[in-house]
Coordinates of C-alpha atoms in Angstrom, one line a residue:
M1 CA -5.5 -20.4 -198.4
S2 CA -3.9 -19.1 -195.4
G3 CA -5.0 -15.6 -194.3
L4 CA -3.8 -12.6 -196.3
I5 CA -1.7 -11.9 -198.9
P6 CA 0.4 -8.5 -198.5
L7 CA 1.2 -6.8 -201.8
P8 CA 4.4 -4.6 -201.2
D9 CA 4.9 -0.7 -201.4
E10 CA 7.3 0.1 -203.7
H11 CA 8.3 3.3 -202.0
A12 CA 8.5 1.6 -198.7
S13 CA 11.2 0.7 -196.6
G14 CA 11.8 -2.6 -197.4
G15 CA 9.0 -2.6 -199.4
A16 CA 6.7 -2.7 -196.3
A17 CA 2.7 -3.6 -197.2
R18 CA 0.4 -1.1 -198.1
M19 CA -2.6 -3.3 -199.5
W20 CA -3.4 -7.0 -197.9
I21 CA -5.9 -9.2 -200.5
N22 CA -7.8 -12.5 -199.4
P23 CA -6.4 -15.4 -201.9
A24 CA -10.5 -16.3 -202.2
H25 CA -11.0 -13.1 -203.3
V26 CA -8.9 -13.4 -206.9
V27 CA -10.0 -13.8 -209.8
T28 CA -7.2 -13.4 -212.2
A29 CA -4.0 -12.4 -211.6
A30 CA -1.5 -12.0 -214.4
A31 CA 2.8 -11.1 -213.9
I32 CA 3.4 -8.4 -216.3
V33 CA 7.4 -7.8 -216.5
D34 CA 8.3 -4.1 -217.1
R35 CA 11.8 -3.8 -218.8
H36 CA 12.0 -0.2 -219.5
H37 CA 13.2 0.3 -216.0
E38 CA 16.9 -0.7 -214.6
P39 CA 16.5 -2.7 -212.9
A40 CA 13.5 -4.8 -214.4
R41 CA 10.1 -4.5 -212.4
L42 CA 7.4 -7.8 -212.0
L43 CA 3.7 -6.0 -211.9
V44 CA 0.8 -8.3 -210.9
E45 CA -2.3 -7.5 -212.7
L46 CA -5.0 -8.4 -210.3
K47 CA -8.9 -8.9 -210.4
L48 CA -10.6 -9.1 -207.2
T49 CA -14.0 -10.0 -207.1
G50 CA -16.4 -7.1 -207.2
L51 CA -13.4 -4.6 -208.0
N52 CA -11.8 -3.3 -211.2
I53 CA -8.2 -4.5 -212.7
S54 CA -5.8 -3.5 -210.7
R55 CA -1.6 -3.4 -210.9
H56 CA 0.8 -3.8 -208.3
W57 CA 4.2 -3.8 -207.8
L58 CA 5.9 -7.1 -206.1
A59 CA 9.8 -6.5 -206.6
S60 CA 12.2 -5.3 -208.6
G61 CA 15.4 -6.8 -209.8
S62 CA 17.1 -9.9 -212.2
N63 CA 15.3 -12.2 -214.4
E64 CA 15.9 -14.7 -211.6
E65 CA 14.7 -12.8 -208.4
L66 CA 11.6 -11.5 -210.5
Q67 CA 10.5 -14.9 -211.2
A68 CA 11.6 -16.1 -207.9
A69 CA 9.0 -13.4 -206.6
W70 CA 6.7 -14.3 -208.6
D71 CA 6.5 -18.1 -207.7
A72 CA 6.5 -17.1 -203.8
F73 CA 3.0 -14.9 -205.0
A74 CA 1.8 -17.8 -206.8
A75 CA 2.3 -20.3 -204.0
Q76 CA 0.0 -17.7 -202.0
L77 CA -2.7 -18.4 -203.9
A78 CA -2.8 -21.9 -203.9
P79 CA -5.5 -23.9 -202.0
P80 CA -3.3 -25.7 -199.4
G81 CA -1.9 -29.0 -200.2
E82 CA -1.8 -28.2 -203.8

């Protein structure tokens, strides 16, 4: 796990990060796809050590774009070499 993971801000220019998380503090992470919006939105539901569960926007777009965004996020959670 190298460094902090940025969580993008849906309303910031270019999805600039407003919050960064330490991957060592992630207890669980679940992908939530919100298809009630157009385009669909990908949220991550995170449980961090010592904090309540929270949801954060990761991406908007097609199914392929959402899958790519989730894969990229999940890869940042994996320990090095895995």
